[in-house]
Structure formats: C-alpha cells, structure tokens
Amino acid sequence: MAKIIPFKAVRPTRDKVSLVAARSYQSYTKEQLESRLRDNPFSFLQIVNPGYRYDKEISGEARYNLVRNRYLEFKEDDIFVQDNTACFYVYKIVDRDKQEFNGIVAAASAEDYEKDIIKKHEDTIEYREIIFKEYLKTVGFNAEPVLLTYPDNNIIAKIIENTQKHRAEFEFTTTYRDTHYLWKVEDKKTIATISAEFEKMKTIYIADGHHRSASSYLLYKDLKDANPDHHGDENYNFFMSYLLPESDLRIHEFNRIVKDLNGLSKEEFLIQLDTIYRIENRGLHPYKPSKKHHFSMYLDGEFYSLYLRKTSYDIETSLDALDSQILYKTILKPILGIEDLRNDHRISYINGKKDIVNIKSSVDSGEYVVGFGMVPVDIEEMKQIADDGLKMPPKSTFIEPKLRSGVTIYEF
C-alpha cells in the first residue's frame, strides 16, 4: 500500500513564482543559461549555479555549500516562504499543444521505494546516485518532484476537479508557453481521503526521475542510520513527488542516430539487416512506423521501413518485446558494435516529440550516418517491465509533463 503524505512546501511568493520557476539547468544552452543568470535575479538558476556570482566554475562540496547559501538568502529575502500547515498541492499544466496534466504534489515514502511498492523501469548509474545524494544531504532540500504515476482513481479525480473550481495560488505561463497552476489542499478530511485512496494502491510507478528517487532513498538510509532516535516520520523518510494518473501521462519514443556503420559499407550493412528485417526502400518519402516491431531508418539520403522477421527473434520476456531492446539486440549491438548505450559517443538520441525529419537533418549534416525511429512505449509495457523486475535500455521513453524547479520545495 502506497504511503503518500502532505508536507509544508517552501514556495515562491505569488508575485515572484513566474520569475523563480526554471527548467533543469542541464536543459539550457550555455547562451540561454548566461542570459537568465544575467537578467533574472529571482531565477532558481541563481541558486543552483552559485559560481555565476564569482564568474567561476565551482563543483563538489564547495558548490553544494554555496547552493545552500543562495537558498537561505532567497528565504531571508522572503522570495521563498514556507506554508504553516502540511498540504497536498493540486498542480495543473497546460502545454503549448493544449495537453492538460492534472496531478498532486506530495511526499512519497522512501520505504515504499525500498519495498518495491514504488516500482522502477529504468537502470540508474551508481555514481550519479551517490553524487546527488551528497548534494541533497548538504543543501537540505529538493526542488523538483519525481514524476510518479498511479491508476486512474475517480475519488482523487473528483477532488482535483473540485479544488480547481477555486482561485489558484499560482498561475503563470513560461516562455515555452506552458501554463502552470497550483492549488493548496488544506482541509484535513480531504487530505485524509487522498491518503486513504493511495493506501489502497498496491503499486505506483516512477515515470520520470529514477536517479532522484534512488538518491532520495540513499539519503534516507544514511540519515536513518545516523539518527539514534529515528522514528519514521522525519522528513528524510519521504521525497517530493508529482503524482499523475496514468491517463494523463504522455510517453514519446527516443529515436537513435549513429555516427558510422562500424566499418561496413552501405550494401554490407543492408545485407546484414536483411537477415532480421523485411526492408523496403521508401526513397525520399519520410516514413514513421505505426506498429510495434516496425522501425524507420534513414540512410544515405533515403528512408527505409524495417519490419522484424518473427522467425529471426525470440521473445521470452516483456523486455524482449520492447522495441528499444529489439533495436539494441538486433542492430545496435551485433551489427553496429554499440555495447554501452549510455556512454558510447557514437550514438545520440532525439526525443520523438520532434518530427521524424530531425533524424534526416542530423544525418544529412554529415555528423551521423544512420538514424532509426520507432513507436512509443505504452503505459502497460512500462508497467509490465517494472512488475517483472526488468529494466528498459537507456533512453527508451521521453515522458511528459516536464516539471519546473523551484515551484514547490521539500526540506529534509
């Protein structure tokens, strides 16, 4: 049973929230980051890039301490204010394509992560978990929720709907033209109802934020072991999450582009593919697959459709049936020699929300030689792989919504 609780969020004041809210700093180009740090003193980027003040790159423990200092300054200057009572926060995003996402920001249990009540579908990298754990331990807060998804629930949906009939605490639009809304849920009876509905759920799933979840769990273990008076309701027992019903989740694919053919000529490469796939040359006509186990390929100025030959590939597990795994096991690893999907510099990824012609542009530029497209993973595939205790290949899903940092903050 999932344990989901309210918490006392630290939040920007209403007049500052649109200035504070920021994407993950890794998503900005160097020029974009420089512009925001120069022109917006209220951006959350000022906190997580403390070296900007000194015109110096700062890393490790020194950076973590400065992040903590900048955060405290924002609190001292009343840019951030903490709520007096523990709340759930109904959060709505309407993106530029008019897609709506309606969920609840809350605290999820690190123990549920340990017990596999909160299930994972992606592998994490240990050193990244440890680095972020140490970061969290020093700064003392988390500013970006993990995205969790749960089975659609009529009672929770009705609470969200009724809450949204009132004036939002926050309403702001980003330069990406996404509009964000936040409402506080303070009524104790409503809070109890929400918690009780989540307690009925045997499993919820991480949609996005596997490393943040893992790091929060490691932090929980460290602080629990260091606390002789541990009793289980300390803030470190939980981590901030945005819980979204499955029907609101949007899953896109990640397409693959590769820099060379591993020493093969075009003809040799196509001959090797022919043993595993039915190949059709589509010429200049952009081809986007519409079925599982069908792939698009762009090579030497032409599009191809690739249909997996059923007799050439054995499906024994839910992971074997995943298209990103099929592509890895049949082409990327055995033919193109790409073993490590995370670290091999020969492969890059384009999220499937972008048009298929982005693959063509990357190959036509000369930086890449071949590109592959596929259909997105669906929610049932993702859940089945998590239920089976398996892990998807890296970059198997591009999941929306993408959340902003600094709108709600959870302190440990």
mmCIF file of N, CA and C in Angstrom, residues 201-314:
data_model
loop_
_atom_site.group_PDB
_atom_site.id
_atom_site.type_symbol
_atom_site.label_atom_id
_atom_site.label_comp_id
_atom_site.label_asym_id
_atom_site.label_seq_id
_atom_site.Cartn_x
_atom_site.Cartn_y
_atom_site.Cartn_z
ATOM 1 N N MET A 201 -3.712 1.465 -3.078
ATOM 2 C CA MET A 201 -2.957 1.102 -4.275
ATOM 3 C C MET A 201 -1.758 0.241 -3.901
ATOM 4 N N LYS A 202 -1.688 -0.946 -4.452
ATOM 5 C CA LYS A 202 -0.574 -1.845 -4.153
ATOM 6 C C LYS A 202 0.724 -1.364 -4.780
ATOM 7 N N THR A 203 0.606 -0.643 -5.892
ATOM 8 C CA THR A 203 1.797 -0.244 -6.634
ATOM 9 C C THR A 203 1.561 1.100 -7.303
ATOM 10 N N ILE A 204 2.596 1.948 -7.286
ATOM 11 C CA ILE A 204 2.652 3.109 -8.150
ATOM 12 C C ILE A 204 4.009 3.052 -8.864
ATOM 13 N N TYR A 205 4.149 3.822 -9.920
ATOM 14 C CA TYR A 205 5.308 3.647 -10.793
ATOM 15 C C TYR A 205 6.056 4.963 -10.984
ATOM 16 N N ILE A 206 7.382 4.864 -11.018
ATOM 17 C CA ILE A 206 8.185 6.017 -11.397
ATOM 18 C C ILE A 206 8.046 6.195 -12.907
ATOM 19 N N ALA A 207 7.604 7.372 -13.317
ATOM 20 C CA ALA A 207 7.551 7.687 -14.739
ATOM 21 C C ALA A 207 8.828 8.397 -15.167
ATOM 22 N N ASP A 208 9.269 9.355 -14.352
ATOM 23 C CA ASP A 208 10.480 10.112 -14.670
ATOM 24 C C ASP A 208 11.123 10.536 -13.356
ATOM 25 N N GLY A 209 12.441 10.378 -13.263
ATOM 26 C CA GLY A 209 13.142 10.761 -12.044
ATOM 27 C C GLY A 209 13.741 9.593 -11.291
ATOM 28 N N HIS A 210 14.207 8.582 -12.023
ATOM 29 C CA HIS A 210 14.759 7.394 -11.364
ATOM 30 C C HIS A 210 15.995 7.722 -10.522
ATOM 31 N N HIS A 211 16.873 8.583 -11.018
ATOM 32 C CA HIS A 211 18.070 8.912 -10.243
ATOM 33 C C HIS A 211 17.721 9.719 -9.006
ATOM 34 N N ARG A 212 16.769 10.657 -9.138
ATOM 35 C CA ARG A 212 16.357 11.445 -7.974
ATOM 36 C C ARG A 212 15.712 10.554 -6.913
ATOM 37 N N SER A 213 14.924 9.581 -7.360
ATOM 38 C CA SER A 213 14.305 8.646 -6.414
ATOM 39 C C SER A 213 15.368 7.813 -5.699
ATOM 40 N N ALA A 214 16.298 7.281 -6.472
ATOM 41 C CA ALA A 214 17.354 6.449 -5.888
ATOM 42 C C ALA A 214 18.206 7.252 -4.911
ATOM 43 N N SER A 215 18.530 8.490 -5.259
ATOM 44 C CA SER A 215 19.346 9.330 -4.383
ATOM 45 C C SER A 215 18.595 9.666 -3.103
ATOM 46 N N SER A 216 17.295 9.919 -3.211
ATOM 47 C CA SER A 216 16.494 10.200 -2.022
ATOM 48 C C SER A 216 16.427 8.981 -1.107
ATOM 49 N N TYR A 217 16.378 7.814 -1.711
ATOM 50 C CA TYR A 217 16.390 6.586 -0.912
ATOM 51 C C TYR A 217 17.727 6.413 -0.197
ATOM 52 N N LEU A 218 18.833 6.669 -0.892
ATOM 53 C CA LEU A 218 20.154 6.579 -0.241
ATOM 54 C C LEU A 218 20.282 7.594 0.887
ATOM 55 N N LEU A 219 19.738 8.782 0.675
ATOM 56 C CA LEU A 219 19.763 9.799 1.736
ATOM 57 C C LEU A 219 18.979 9.316 2.952
ATOM 58 N N TYR A 220 17.820 8.763 2.710
ATOM 59 C CA TYR A 220 17.000 8.202 3.793
ATOM 60 C C TYR A 220 17.781 7.163 4.589
ATOM 61 N N LYS A 221 18.487 6.276 3.906
ATOM 62 C CA LYS A 221 19.256 5.247 4.613
ATOM 63 C C LYS A 221 20.364 5.860 5.455
ATOM 64 N N ASP A 222 21.079 6.836 4.874
ATOM 65 C CA ASP A 222 22.176 7.471 5.604
ATOM 66 C C ASP A 222 21.673 8.182 6.856
ATOM 67 N N LEU A 223 20.623 8.974 6.701
ATOM 68 C CA LEU A 223 20.139 9.778 7.831
ATOM 69 C C LEU A 223 19.436 8.905 8.873
ATOM 70 N N LYS A 224 18.794 7.868 8.413
ATOM 71 C CA LYS A 224 18.180 6.924 9.350
ATOM 72 C C LYS A 224 19.255 6.246 10.191
ATOM 73 N N ASP A 225 20.323 5.781 9.567
ATOM 74 C CA ASP A 225 21.395 5.099 10.300
ATOM 75 C C ASP A 225 22.123 6.041 11.247
ATOM 76 N N ALA A 226 22.151 7.322 10.905
ATOM 77 C CA ALA A 226 22.880 8.289 11.731
ATOM 78 C C ALA A 226 22.037 8.844 12.874
ATOM 79 N N ASN A 227 20.763 8.513 12.886
ATOM 80 C CA ASN A 227 19.845 9.080 13.876
ATOM 81 C C ASN A 227 19.451 8.019 14.892
ATOM 82 N N PRO A 228 20.008 8.059 16.106
ATOM 83 C CA PRO A 228 19.661 7.046 17.120
ATOM 84 C C PRO A 228 18.209 7.142 17.576
ATOM 85 N N ASP A 229 17.581 8.293 17.322
ATOM 86 C CA ASP A 229 16.188 8.489 17.735
ATOM 87 C C ASP A 229 15.222 8.395 16.552
ATOM 88 N N HIS A 230 15.666 7.746 15.494
ATOM 89 C CA HIS A 230 14.815 7.616 14.302
ATOM 90 C C HIS A 230 13.462 7.009 14.675
ATOM 91 N N HIS A 231 12.372 7.650 14.198
ATOM 92 C CA HIS A 231 11.046 7.092 14.498
ATOM 93 C C HIS A 231 10.162 6.983 13.266
ATOM 94 N N GLY A 232 10.633 7.374 12.093
ATOM 95 C CA GLY A 232 9.936 7.041 10.863
ATOM 96 C C GLY A 232 9.118 8.141 10.229
ATOM 97 N N ASP A 233 8.894 9.258 10.958
ATOM 98 C CA ASP A 233 8.122 10.328 10.344
ATOM 99 C C ASP A 233 8.950 11.582 10.078
ATOM 100 N N GLU A 234 10.277 11.458 10.203
ATOM 101 C CA GLU A 234 11.144 12.573 9.852
ATOM 102 C C GLU A 234 11.024 12.864 8.351
ATOM 103 N N ASN A 235 11.294 14.093 7.971
ATOM 104 C CA ASN A 235 11.149 14.480 6.563
ATOM 105 C C ASN A 235 12.000 13.630 5.634
ATOM 106 N N TYR A 236 13.156 13.170 6.111
ATOM 107 C CA TYR A 236 14.042 12.399 5.232
ATOM 108 C C TYR A 236 13.478 11.031 4.864
ATOM 109 N N ASN A 237 12.394 10.633 5.527
ATOM 110 C CA ASN A 237 11.744 9.373 5.186
ATOM 111 C C ASN A 237 10.930 9.464 3.895
ATOM 112 N N PHE A 238 10.830 10.666 3.344
ATOM 113 C CA PHE A 238 9.969 10.896 2.187
ATOM 114 C C PHE A 238 10.704 11.742 1.153
ATOM 115 N N PHE A 239 10.179 11.738 -0.059
ATOM 116 C CA PHE A 239 10.728 12.599 -1.100
ATOM 117 C C PHE A 239 9.583 13.201 -1.916
ATOM 118 N N MET A 240 9.807 14.406 -2.404
ATOM 119 C CA MET A 240 8.754 15.145 -3.103
ATOM 120 C C MET A 240 8.448 14.503 -4.451
ATOM 121 N N SER A 241 7.158 14.370 -4.745
ATOM 122 C CA SER A 241 6.709 13.710 -5.966
ATOM 123 C C SER A 241 5.524 14.449 -6.562
ATOM 124 N N TYR A 242 5.396 14.331 -7.870
ATOM 125 C CA TYR A 242 4.202 14.794 -8.569
ATOM 126 C C TYR A 242 3.490 13.549 -9.053
ATOM 127 N N LEU A 243 2.338 13.266 -8.456
ATOM 128 C CA LEU A 243 1.590 12.045 -8.751
ATOM 129 C C LEU A 243 0.530 12.350 -9.794
ATOM 130 N N LEU A 244 0.627 11.626 -10.904
ATOM 131 C CA LEU A 244 -0.209 11.889 -12.064
ATOM 132 C C LEU A 244 -0.952 10.612 -12.447
ATOM 133 N N PRO A 245 -2.263 10.697 -12.720
ATOM 134 C CA PRO A 245 -2.974 9.495 -13.171
ATOM 135 C C PRO A 245 -2.426 9.001 -14.505
ATOM 136 N N GLU A 246 -2.494 7.711 -14.714
ATOM 137 C CA GLU A 246 -1.908 7.109 -15.914
ATOM 138 C C GLU A 246 -2.468 7.709 -17.199
ATOM 139 N N SER A 247 -3.748 8.082 -17.195
ATOM 140 C CA SER A 247 -4.357 8.602 -18.423
ATOM 141 C C SER A 247 -3.810 9.970 -18.804
ATOM 142 N N ASP A 248 -3.195 10.675 -17.866
ATOM 143 C CA ASP A 248 -2.618 11.998 -18.149
ATOM 144 C C ASP A 248 -1.179 11.918 -18.634
ATOM 145 N N LEU A 249 -0.543 10.784 -18.426
ATOM 146 C CA LEU A 249 0.868 10.646 -18.792
ATOM 147 C C LEU A 249 1.012 10.620 -20.316
ATOM 148 N N ARG A 250 2.034 11.276 -20.825
ATOM 149 C CA ARG A 250 2.335 11.242 -22.255
ATOM 150 C C ARG A 250 3.719 10.627 -22.438
ATOM 151 N N ILE A 251 3.772 9.544 -23.199
ATOM 152 C CA ILE A 251 5.039 8.845 -23.411
ATOM 153 C C ILE A 251 5.413 8.939 -24.890
ATOM 154 N N HIS A 252 6.587 9.475 -25.151
ATOM 155 C CA HIS A 252 7.125 9.544 -26.504
ATOM 156 C C HIS A 252 8.349 8.633 -26.598
ATOM 157 N N GLU A 253 8.723 8.301 -27.807
ATOM 158 C CA GLU A 253 9.912 7.480 -28.021
ATOM 159 C C GLU A 253 11.161 8.353 -28.048
ATOM 160 N N PHE A 254 12.304 7.719 -27.950
ATOM 161 C CA PHE A 254 13.585 8.340 -28.253
ATOM 162 C C PHE A 254 14.124 7.655 -29.513
ATOM 163 N N ASN A 255 14.348 8.421 -30.557
ATOM 164 C CA ASN A 255 14.934 7.878 -31.771
ATOM 165 C C ASN A 255 16.455 7.874 -31.659
ATOM 166 N N ARG A 256 17.114 6.991 -32.423
ATOM 167 C CA ARG A 256 18.556 6.797 -32.330
ATOM 168 C C ARG A 256 19.244 7.286 -33.606
ATOM 169 N N ILE A 257 20.357 7.982 -33.451
ATOM 170 C CA ILE A 257 21.200 8.358 -34.591
ATOM 171 C C ILE A 257 22.629 7.912 -34.283
ATOM 172 N N VAL A 258 23.284 7.341 -35.291
ATOM 173 C CA VAL A 258 24.589 6.698 -35.099
ATOM 174 C C VAL A 258 25.596 7.296 -36.087
ATOM 175 N N LYS A 259 26.832 7.479 -35.636
ATOM 176 C CA LYS A 259 27.834 8.220 -36.407
ATOM 177 C C LYS A 259 28.516 7.417 -37.517
ATOM 178 N N ASP A 260 28.466 6.088 -37.451
ATOM 179 C CA ASP A 260 29.124 5.304 -38.507
ATOM 180 C C ASP A 260 28.479 3.926 -38.590
ATOM 181 N N LEU A 261 28.884 3.151 -39.585
ATOM 182 C CA LEU A 261 28.335 1.804 -39.799
ATOM 183 C C LEU A 261 29.289 0.716 -39.304
ATOM 184 N N ASN A 262 30.165 1.079 -38.380
ATOM 185 C CA ASN A 262 31.062 0.093 -37.767
ATOM 186 C C ASN A 262 31.954 -0.589 -38.804
ATOM 187 N N GLY A 263 32.407 0.207 -39.773
ATOM 188 C CA GLY A 263 33.323 -0.327 -40.788
ATOM 189 C C GLY A 263 32.661 -0.987 -41.971
ATOM 190 N N LEU A 264 31.348 -1.066 -41.971
ATOM 191 C CA LEU A 264 30.628 -1.719 -43.068
ATOM 192 C C LEU A 264 30.317 -0.724 -44.179
ATOM 193 N N SER A 265 30.234 -1.198 -45.392
ATOM 194 C CA SER A 265 29.695 -0.387 -46.481
ATOM 195 C C SER A 265 28.180 -0.365 -46.350
ATOM 196 N N LYS A 266 27.546 0.550 -47.058
ATOM 197 C CA LYS A 266 26.087 0.617 -47.045
ATOM 198 C C LYS A 266 25.488 -0.726 -47.465
ATOM 199 N N GLU A 267 26.031 -1.323 -48.523
ATOM 200 C CA GLU A 267 25.489 -2.580 -49.032
ATOM 201 C C GLU A 267 25.673 -3.719 -48.027
ATOM 202 N N GLU A 268 26.850 -3.792 -47.415
ATOM 203 C CA GLU A 268 27.110 -4.836 -46.408
ATOM 204 C C GLU A 268 26.168 -4.674 -45.222
ATOM 205 N N PHE A 269 25.927 -3.441 -44.825
ATOM 206 C CA PHE A 269 25.018 -3.165 -43.702
ATOM 207 C C PHE A 269 23.600 -3.618 -44.040
ATOM 208 N N LEU A 270 23.117 -3.271 -45.211
ATOM 209 C CA LEU A 270 21.760 -3.658 -45.602
ATOM 210 C C LEU A 270 21.614 -5.175 -45.719
ATOM 211 N N ILE A 271 22.639 -5.846 -46.181
ATOM 212 C CA ILE A 271 22.585 -7.307 -46.294
ATOM 213 C C ILE A 271 22.461 -7.936 -44.904
ATOM 214 N N GLN A 272 23.218 -7.408 -43.938
ATOM 215 C CA GLN A 272 23.110 -7.947 -42.575
ATOM 216 C C GLN A 272 21.722 -7.683 -41.992
ATOM 217 N N LEU A 273 21.168 -6.504 -42.268
ATOM 218 C CA LEU A 273 19.817 -6.200 -41.796
ATOM 219 C C LEU A 273 18.787 -7.143 -42.395
ATOM 220 N N ASP A 274 19.014 -7.550 -43.628
ATOM 221 C CA ASP A 274 18.031 -8.351 -44.352
ATOM 222 C C ASP A 274 17.782 -9.705 -43.710
ATOM 223 N N THR A 275 18.727 -10.198 -42.917
ATOM 224 C CA THR A 275 18.525 -11.488 -42.248
ATOM 225 C C THR A 275 17.535 -11.371 -41.092
ATOM 226 N N ILE A 276 17.317 -10.154 -40.614
ATOM 227 C CA ILE A 276 16.475 -9.954 -39.431
ATOM 228 C C ILE A 276 15.198 -9.179 -39.755
ATOM 229 N N TYR A 277 15.249 -8.357 -40.799
ATOM 230 C CA TYR A 277 14.130 -7.473 -41.113
ATOM 231 C C TYR A 277 13.737 -7.590 -42.592
ATOM 232 N N ARG A 278 12.459 -7.403 -42.843
ATOM 233 C CA ARG A 278 11.996 -7.120 -44.192
ATOM 234 C C ARG A 278 12.237 -5.642 -44.441
ATOM 235 N N ILE A 279 12.958 -5.337 -45.495
ATOM 236 C CA ILE A 279 13.373 -3.963 -45.758
ATOM 237 C C ILE A 279 12.663 -3.441 -47.004
ATOM 238 N N GLU A 280 12.106 -2.230 -46.886
ATOM 239 C CA GLU A 280 11.517 -1.577 -48.049
ATOM 240 C C GLU A 280 12.098 -0.178 -48.173
ATOM 241 N N ASN A 281 12.639 0.141 -49.332
ATOM 242 C CA ASN A 281 13.185 1.469 -49.588
ATOM 243 C C ASN A 281 12.025 2.422 -49.889
ATOM 244 N N ARG A 282 11.870 3.444 -49.032
ATOM 245 C CA ARG A 282 10.788 4.420 -49.195
ATOM 246 C C ARG A 282 11.248 5.678 -49.922
ATOM 247 N N GLY A 283 12.507 5.700 -50.328
ATOM 248 C CA GLY A 283 13.026 6.838 -51.070
ATOM 249 C C GLY A 283 13.032 8.112 -50.251
ATOM 250 N N LEU A 284 12.554 9.186 -50.840
ATOM 251 C CA LEU A 284 12.568 10.492 -50.183
ATOM 252 C C LEU A 284 11.348 10.711 -49.289
ATOM 253 N N HIS A 285 10.421 9.767 -49.320
ATOM 254 C CA HIS A 285 9.187 9.916 -48.541
ATOM 255 C C HIS A 285 9.447 9.592 -47.070
ATOM 256 N N PRO A 286 9.290 10.558 -46.168
ATOM 257 C CA PRO A 286 9.536 10.281 -44.746
ATOM 258 C C PRO A 286 8.613 9.180 -44.230
ATOM 259 N N TYR A 287 9.203 8.194 -43.612
ATOM 260 C CA TYR A 287 8.419 7.068 -43.095
ATOM 261 C C TYR A 287 8.509 7.051 -41.579
ATOM 262 N N LYS A 288 7.342 7.027 -40.924
ATOM 263 C CA LYS A 288 7.270 6.929 -39.465
ATOM 264 C C LYS A 288 6.488 5.673 -39.127
ATOM 265 N N PRO A 289 7.063 4.743 -38.363
ATOM 266 C CA PRO A 289 6.358 3.487 -38.075
ATOM 267 C C PRO A 289 5.113 3.732 -37.227
ATOM 268 N N SER A 290 4.143 2.836 -37.378
ATOM 269 C CA SER A 290 2.888 2.966 -36.629
ATOM 270 C C SER A 290 2.559 1.710 -35.826
ATOM 271 N N LYS A 291 3.410 0.678 -35.911
ATOM 272 C CA LYS A 291 3.165 -0.581 -35.204
ATOM 273 C C LYS A 291 4.401 -1.005 -34.436
ATOM 274 N N LYS A 292 4.170 -1.774 -33.381
ATOM 275 C CA LYS A 292 5.270 -2.368 -32.630
ATOM 276 C C LYS A 292 6.093 -3.271 -33.551
ATOM 277 N N HIS A 293 7.381 -3.285 -33.327
ATOM 278 C CA HIS A 293 8.339 -4.110 -34.060
ATOM 279 C C HIS A 293 8.542 -3.642 -35.502
ATOM 280 N N HIS A 294 8.018 -2.455 -35.822
ATOM 281 C CA HIS A 294 8.312 -1.800 -37.089
ATOM 282 C C HIS A 294 9.209 -0.604 -36.785
ATOM 283 N N PHE A 295 10.197 -0.367 -37.633
ATOM 284 C CA PHE A 295 11.145 0.717 -37.417
ATOM 285 C C PHE A 295 11.315 1.516 -38.702
ATOM 286 N N SER A 296 11.650 2.763 -38.549
ATOM 287 C CA SER A 296 12.070 3.550 -39.702
ATOM 288 C C SER A 296 13.589 3.676 -39.670
ATOM 289 N N MET A 297 14.173 3.843 -40.841
ATOM 290 C CA MET A 297 15.617 4.048 -40.934
ATOM 291 C C MET A 297 15.883 5.102 -42.003
ATOM 292 N N TYR A 298 16.833 5.984 -41.727
ATOM 293 C CA TYR A 298 17.263 6.959 -42.723
ATOM 294 C C TYR A 298 18.747 6.758 -42.955
ATOM 295 N N LEU A 299 19.100 6.500 -44.216
ATOM 296 C CA LEU A 299 20.479 6.165 -44.571
ATOM 297 C C LEU A 299 20.772 6.671 -45.985
ATOM 298 N N ASP A 300 21.838 7.416 -46.110
ATOM 299 C CA ASP A 300 22.329 7.847 -47.433
ATOM 300 C C ASP A 300 21.237 8.541 -48.251
ATOM 301 N N GLY A 301 20.506 9.436 -47.589
ATOM 302 C CA GLY A 301 19.521 10.253 -48.289
ATOM 303 C C GLY A 301 18.191 9.595 -48.557
ATOM 304 N N GLU A 302 17.964 8.388 -48.016
ATOM 305 C CA GLU A 302 16.716 7.680 -48.280
ATOM 306 C C GLU A 302 16.135 7.102 -46.978
ATOM 307 N N PHE A 303 14.793 7.034 -46.944
ATOM 308 C CA PHE A 303 14.084 6.415 -45.829
ATOM 309 C C PHE A 303 13.812 4.939 -46.150
ATOM 310 N N TYR A 304 13.839 4.132 -45.101
ATOM 311 C CA TYR A 304 13.527 2.709 -45.214
ATOM 312 C C TYR A 304 12.537 2.330 -44.125
ATOM 313 N N SER A 305 11.691 1.346 -44.410
ATOM 314 C CA SER A 305 10.900 0.696 -43.358
ATOM 315 C C SER A 305 11.540 -0.651 -43.051
ATOM 316 N N LEU A 306 11.615 -0.975 -41.775
ATOM 317 C CA LEU A 306 12.172 -2.248 -41.316
ATOM 318 C C LEU A 306 11.100 -2.985 -40.526
ATOM 319 N N TYR A 307 10.717 -4.165 -40.970
ATOM 320 C CA TYR A 307 9.736 -4.977 -40.265
ATOM 321 C C TYR A 307 10.449 -6.212 -39.716
ATOM 322 N N LEU A 308 10.376 -6.401 -38.424
ATOM 323 C CA LEU A 308 11.064 -7.517 -37.786
ATOM 324 C C LEU A 308 10.528 -8.853 -38.313
ATOM 325 N N ARG A 309 11.434 -9.725 -38.725
ATOM 326 C CA ARG A 309 11.039 -11.082 -39.124
ATOM 327 C C ARG A 309 10.770 -11.891 -37.853
ATOM 328 N N LYS A 310 9.557 -12.379 -37.706
ATOM 329 C CA LYS A 310 9.163 -13.055 -36.468
ATOM 330 C C LYS A 310 9.988 -14.306 -36.207
ATOM 331 N N THR A 311 10.489 -14.906 -37.264
ATOM 332 C CA THR A 311 11.256 -16.143 -37.086
ATOM 333 C C THR A 311 12.712 -15.878 -36.704
ATOM 334 N N SER A 312 13.116 -14.623 -36.740
ATOM 335 C CA SER A 312 14.535 -14.320 -36.512
ATOM 336 C C SER A 312 14.814 -13.788 -35.118
ATOM 337 N N TYR A 313 13.787 -13.661 -34.300
ATOM 338 C CA TYR A 313 13.970 -13.047 -32.984
ATOM 339 C C TYR A 313 13.034 -13.715 -31.994
ATOM 340 N N ASP A 314 13.565 -14.156 -30.865
ATOM 341 C CA ASP A 314 12.767 -14.836 -29.845
ATOM 342 C C ASP A 314 12.337 -13.850 -28.766
#
